[in-house]
GROMACS .gro file of C-alpha atoms in nm:
model
  261
    1MET     CA    1  10.807  12.083  12.288
    2ILE     CA    2  11.107  12.287  12.158
    3GLN     CA    3  11.250  12.537  12.398
    4VAL     CA    4  11.402  12.842  12.249
    5GLU     CA    5  11.704  12.962  12.457
    6ILE     CA    6  11.724  13.344  12.482
    7LYS     CA    7  12.069  13.450  12.462
    8LYS     CA    8  12.212  13.742  12.654
    9PRO     CA    9  12.391  14.006  12.469
   10ARG     CA   10  12.768  13.980  12.490
   11ARG     CA   11  12.847  14.353  12.492
   12ARG     CA   12  12.680  14.673  12.598
   13VAL     CA   13  12.774  15.038  12.471
   14ALA     CA   14  12.742  15.194  12.801
   15ASP     CA   15  12.726  15.163  13.178
   16VAL     CA   16  12.583  15.418  13.416
   17SER     CA   17  12.688  15.399  13.776
   18ILE     CA   18  12.704  15.652  14.067
   19LEU     CA   19  13.062  15.745  13.977
   20GLY     CA   20  12.982  15.830  13.619
   21THR     CA   21  12.874  15.716  13.272
   22THR     CA   22  13.124  15.490  13.084
   23GLN     CA   23  13.055  15.434  12.730
   24LEU     CA   24  13.200  15.300  12.395
   25HIS     CA   25  13.214  15.509  12.096
   26LEU     CA   26  13.433  15.557  11.777
   27ARG     CA   27  13.763  15.725  11.849
   28ASN     CA   28  14.052  15.826  11.622
   29PRO     CA   29  14.355  15.603  11.737
   30TYR     CA   30  14.595  15.884  11.632
   31VAL     CA   31  14.437  16.139  11.859
   32ILE     CA   32  14.441  15.897  12.146
   33ALA     CA   33  14.797  15.814  12.089
   34TRP     CA   34  14.893  16.181  12.063
   35TRP     CA   35  14.745  16.262  12.400
   36SER     CA   36  14.931  15.972  12.548
   37ALA     CA   37  15.250  16.122  12.406
   38THR     CA   38  15.171  16.452  12.584
   39VAL     CA   39  15.128  16.273  12.919
   40PRO     CA   40  15.108  15.907  12.962
   41GLY     CA   41  14.773  15.810  13.093
   42PHE     CA   42  14.583  16.079  12.923
   43GLY     CA   43  14.497  15.861  12.618
   44HIS     CA   44  14.383  15.577  12.859
   45LEU     CA   45  14.152  15.823  13.033
   46LEU     CA   46  13.986  15.910  12.720
   47LEU     CA   47  13.920  15.553  12.658
   48SER     CA   48  13.772  15.509  13.013
   49LYS     CA   49  14.045  15.302  13.125
   50TYR     CA   50  14.072  15.474  13.448
   51LEU     CA   51  14.292  15.256  13.668
   52ARG     CA   52  14.565  15.234  13.400
   53GLY     CA   53  14.543  15.600  13.317
   54TYR     CA   54  14.556  15.713  13.683
   55VAL     CA   55  14.874  15.496  13.749
   56LEU     CA   56  15.050  15.618  13.418
   57ILE     CA   57  14.992  15.988  13.508
   58LEU     CA   58  15.116  15.944  13.854
   59TRP     CA   59  15.415  15.744  13.722
   60GLU     CA   60  15.482  16.026  13.474
   61MET     CA   61  15.503  16.292  13.739
   62ILE     CA   62  15.716  16.087  13.958
   63ILE     CA   63  15.977  15.979  13.713
   64ASN     CA   64  15.980  16.284  13.503
   65THR     CA   65  16.052  16.500  13.815
   66GLN     CA   66  16.316  16.269  13.946
   67ALA     CA   67  16.503  16.228  13.605
   68LYS     CA   68  16.458  16.610  13.543
   69ILE     CA   69  16.330  16.567  13.215
   70ASN     CA   70  16.104  16.890  13.220
   71LEU     CA   71  16.408  17.085  13.357
   72SER     CA   72  16.640  16.953  13.090
   73MET     CA   73  16.384  17.060  12.818
   74VAL     CA   74  16.363  17.410  12.981
   75TYR     CA   75  16.747  17.448  12.945
   76ALA     CA   76  16.741  17.306  12.592
   77PHE     CA   77  16.448  17.558  12.494
   78THR     CA   78  16.675  17.843  12.614
   79GLY     CA   79  16.975  17.744  12.431
   80ARG     CA   80  17.165  17.608  12.758
   81PHE     CA   81  17.242  17.272  12.600
   82GLU     CA   82  17.529  17.159  12.848
   83MET     CA   83  17.312  17.251  13.136
   84SER     CA   84  17.035  17.054  12.966
   85LYS     CA   85  17.259  16.734  12.947
   86ASP     CA   86  17.395  16.785  13.306
   87ALA     CA   87  17.055  16.814  13.437
   88LEU     CA   88  16.934  16.459  13.341
   89ASP     CA   89  16.942  16.177  13.577
   90LEU     CA   90  17.049  15.863  13.368
   91ARG     CA   91  16.927  15.639  13.650
   92TRP     CA   92  16.564  15.753  13.625
   93MET     CA   93  16.584  15.845  13.266
   94LEU     CA   94  16.643  15.491  13.145
   95LEU     CA   95  16.325  15.394  13.339
   96TYR     CA   96  16.112  15.664  13.165
   97ALA     CA   97  16.147  15.567  12.786
   98PRO     CA   98  16.004  15.221  12.781
   99VAL     CA   99  15.678  15.310  12.971
  100TYR     CA  100  15.633  15.618  12.787
  101ILE     CA  101  15.658  15.420  12.451
  102PHE     CA  102  15.418  15.152  12.588
  103ALA     CA  103  15.159  15.401  12.692
  104ILE     CA  104  15.145  15.535  12.326
  105TYR     CA  105  15.139  15.184  12.166
  106ASP     CA  106  14.875  15.048  12.422
  107SER     CA  107  14.647  15.342  12.380
  108TYR     CA  108  14.666  15.309  12.001
  109ARG     CA  109  14.602  14.939  12.010
  110THR     CA  110  14.319  14.951  12.259
  111THR     CA  111  14.163  15.232  12.059
  112VAL     CA  112  14.141  15.005  11.764
  113ASP     CA  113  14.013  14.717  11.962
  114LEU     CA  114  13.745  14.913  12.130
  115ASN     CA  115  13.624  15.060  11.800
  116LYS     CA  116  13.565  14.709  11.680
  117THR     CA  117  13.389  14.622  11.992
  118TYR     CA  118  13.174  14.927  11.971
  119ILE     CA  119  13.047  14.829  11.625
  120LEU     CA  120  12.967  14.478  11.742
  121ALA     CA  121  12.779  14.605  12.059
  122GLU     CA  122  12.583  14.848  11.834
  123ARG     CA  123  12.452  14.565  11.629
  124GLU     CA  124  12.340  14.374  11.945
  125LYS     CA  125  12.143  14.690  12.076
  126ALA     CA  126  12.161  14.555  12.433
  127GLU     CA  127  11.984  14.761  12.688
  128TYR     CA  128  12.153  14.939  12.963
  129THR     CA  129  12.090  15.131  13.270
  130THR     CA  130  11.999  15.499  13.232
  131PHE     CA  131  11.929  15.582  13.605
  132LYS     CA  132  12.139  15.481  13.904
  133ILE     CA  133  12.063  15.587  14.263
  134GLY     CA  134  12.270  15.507  14.567
  135PRO     CA  135  12.307  15.620  14.928
  136LEU     CA  136  12.575  15.880  14.826
  137GLU     CA  137  12.498  15.967  14.465
  138ILE     CA  138  12.251  15.984  14.176
  139ASN     CA  139  12.340  15.957  13.822
  140TYR     CA  140  12.134  15.949  13.505
  141LEU     CA  141  12.149  16.018  13.131
  142ASP     CA  142  12.054  16.357  13.018
  143LYS     CA  143  12.154  16.629  12.781
  144ARG     CA  144  12.402  16.912  12.876
  145THR     CA  145  12.578  17.194  12.689
  146PRO     CA  146  12.928  17.104  12.567
  147TRP     CA  147  13.045  17.472  12.603
  148VAL     CA  148  12.945  17.496  12.961
  149SER     CA  149  13.174  17.205  13.018
  150VAL     CA  150  13.460  17.389  12.857
  151ILE     CA  151  13.398  17.705  13.037
  152TRP     CA  152  13.400  17.517  13.369
  153SER     CA  153  13.718  17.340  13.269
  154PHE     CA  154  13.881  17.658  13.161
  155LEU     CA  155  13.801  17.822  13.511
  156MET     CA  156  13.925  17.504  13.689
  157PRO     CA  157  14.041  17.192  13.546
  158GLY     CA  158  13.820  16.903  13.677
  159MET     CA  159  13.510  17.108  13.706
  160GLY     CA  160  13.390  17.029  13.348
  161GLN     CA  161  13.415  16.664  13.444
  162LEU     CA  162  13.227  16.731  13.763
  163TYR     CA  163  12.960  16.896  13.551
  164ILE     CA  164  12.903  16.587  13.338
  165HIS     CA  165  12.913  16.354  13.650
  166ARG     CA  166  13.259  16.194  13.590
  167ILE     CA  167  13.322  16.199  13.946
  168ALA     CA  168  13.641  16.006  13.977
  169THR     CA  169  13.819  16.166  13.691
  170ALA     CA  170  13.706  16.509  13.800
  171PHE     CA  171  13.854  16.476  14.164
  172TYR     CA  172  14.172  16.309  14.012
  173VAL     CA  173  14.218  16.584  13.763
  174LEU     CA  174  14.146  16.845  14.025
  175SER     CA  175  14.393  16.701  14.265
  176VAL     CA  176  14.676  16.676  14.002
  177TRP     CA  177  14.616  17.037  13.908
  178ILE     CA  178  14.641  17.142  14.260
  179LEU     CA  179  14.974  16.953  14.319
  180ILE     CA  180  15.121  17.104  14.007
  181CYS     CA  181  15.007  17.455  14.097
  182TYR     CA  182  15.160  17.401  14.460
  183GLN     CA  183  15.484  17.260  14.327
  184SER     CA  184  15.530  17.495  14.060
  185HIS     CA  185  15.453  17.803  14.272
  186VAL     CA  186  15.264  17.956  13.981
  187LEU     CA  187  15.017  18.151  14.196
  188GLU     CA  188  15.305  18.325  14.380
  189ALA     CA  189  15.470  18.395  14.045
  190ILE     CA  190  15.130  18.536  13.921
  191HIS     CA  191  15.116  18.757  14.221
  192TYR     CA  192  15.463  18.891  14.200
  193THR     CA  193  15.405  18.959  13.819
  194LEU     CA  194  15.097  19.163  13.895
  195MET     CA  195  15.305  19.351  14.153
  196GLY     CA  196  15.556  19.438  13.903
  197ASP     CA  197  15.832  19.230  14.053
  198PHE     CA  198  15.925  19.030  13.751
  199THR     CA  199  16.264  18.919  13.893
  200LYS     CA  200  16.099  18.761  14.192
  201ALA     CA  201  15.837  18.600  13.984
  202THR     CA  202  16.082  18.415  13.760
  203THR     CA  203  16.293  18.324  14.070
  204VAL     CA  204  16.000  18.171  14.269
  205ALA     CA  205  15.844  17.977  13.974
  206LYS     CA  206  15.952  17.609  13.917
  207ALA     CA  207  15.972  17.559  13.548
  208GLU     CA  208  16.002  17.196  13.551
  209TRP     CA  209  15.659  17.173  13.717
  210LEU     CA  210  15.523  17.463  13.504
  211LEU     CA  211  15.556  17.253  13.183
  212PHE     CA  212  15.303  17.001  13.306
  213MET     CA  213  15.027  17.263  13.321
  214PRO     CA  214  14.949  17.319  12.959
  215SER     CA  215  14.887  16.933  12.900
  216ILE     CA  216  14.666  16.900  13.201
  217TYR     CA  217  14.469  17.221  13.141
  218PHE     CA  218  14.398  17.159  12.771
  219PHE     CA  219  14.331  16.766  12.829
  220ALA     CA  220  14.067  16.879  13.093
  221ILE     CA  221  13.895  17.095  12.832
  222TYR     CA  222  13.928  16.838  12.566
  223ASP     CA  223  13.787  16.556  12.772
  224ALA     CA  224  13.507  16.740  12.922
  225TYR     CA  225  13.396  16.876  12.581
  226THR     CA  226  13.409  16.546  12.388
  227ASN     CA  227  13.233  16.340  12.668
  228THR     CA  228  12.958  16.601  12.694
  229VAL     CA  229  12.898  16.554  12.321
  230GLU     CA  230  12.913  16.169  12.338
  231ASN     CA  231  12.686  16.176  12.637
  232ASN     CA  232  12.434  16.376  12.450
  233LYS     CA  233  12.433  16.130  12.154
  234LEU     CA  234  12.402  15.830  12.400
  235PHE     CA  235  12.087  16.009  12.559
  236ASP     CA  236  11.934  16.055  12.197
  237LYS     CA  237  12.022  15.712  12.102
  238GLU     CA  238  11.863  15.552  12.404
  239GLN     CA  239  11.558  15.761  12.384
  240ALA     CA  240  11.500  15.664  12.031
  241GLN     CA  241  11.555  15.283  12.110
  242PHE     CA  242  11.313  15.312  12.395
  243LEU     CA  243  11.037  15.476  12.196
  244LYS     CA  244  11.068  15.226  11.913
  245SER     CA  245  11.056  14.926  12.147
  246ARG     CA  246  10.775  15.077  12.356
  247TYR     CA  247  10.543  15.218  12.077
  248GLN     CA  248  10.646  15.125  11.728
  249MET     CA  249  10.526  14.764  11.733
  250GLN     CA  250  10.211  14.852  11.908
  251ASN     CA  251  10.116  15.107  11.649
  252ALA     CA  252  10.200  14.872  11.379
  253LYS     CA  253   9.982  14.608  11.512
  254LYS     CA  254   9.683  14.867  11.577
  255MET     CA  255   9.734  14.997  11.207
  256LEU     CA  256   9.708  14.621  11.083
  257LYS     CA  257   9.387  14.556  11.284
  258GLU     CA  258   9.242  14.862  11.139
  259MET     CA  259   9.325  14.760  10.781
  260ARG     CA  260   9.173  14.417  10.841
  261GLY     CA  261   8.871  14.553  11.014
   0.00000   0.00000   0.00000
């Protein structure tokens, strides 16, 4: 008797856990590399390489502030070039460049590889969990509105990720945002601005920390929107695959029997 070995799929396009939904999908390598250029680690978060992304973002904030890179950029943007050169700390600056370039290169290379892996995984059509329940959380595939993610991210970075159940990324982005707001004194500057005390507002604000804000703010919006769209696609794809496997063959067999009968 010949035994047929059933091979397990080598790749899956998605994984649903209590911390979030991780999936493979096609991405533009240049877009990912660009986000890594804005802040090292952002590109890796978009690729769902969370540990590497978290470490690189933390590294960027520590080395950047120690090397006074943002402060030097502020001086350069305002035409104070001598102060820009004097502000830089070369001991930390020389540590910054290699990792910065690596983050861009690695995110681009990884995107190309994951795109290939996604195509192979799509051909295998391996099943994946769509519902996960644990003592602390419940996660499941469903459809959500992308623009709602944008609105929540607009109000507070990290809330859009929380809306689509990207728990770890949501709290990490939120923590980074709170740290930047505190260190930059941006809320105090806004308060003094509303009171009409513009001199006090410009004095209290820390420009080197303020430069981090646009990147993290718009990244949170972009990440929440794109992942909401891709999660909706994943939901539709899984639903179609389930209906085909459950009903299509049965209907075909029934129709054949009716034709023969």
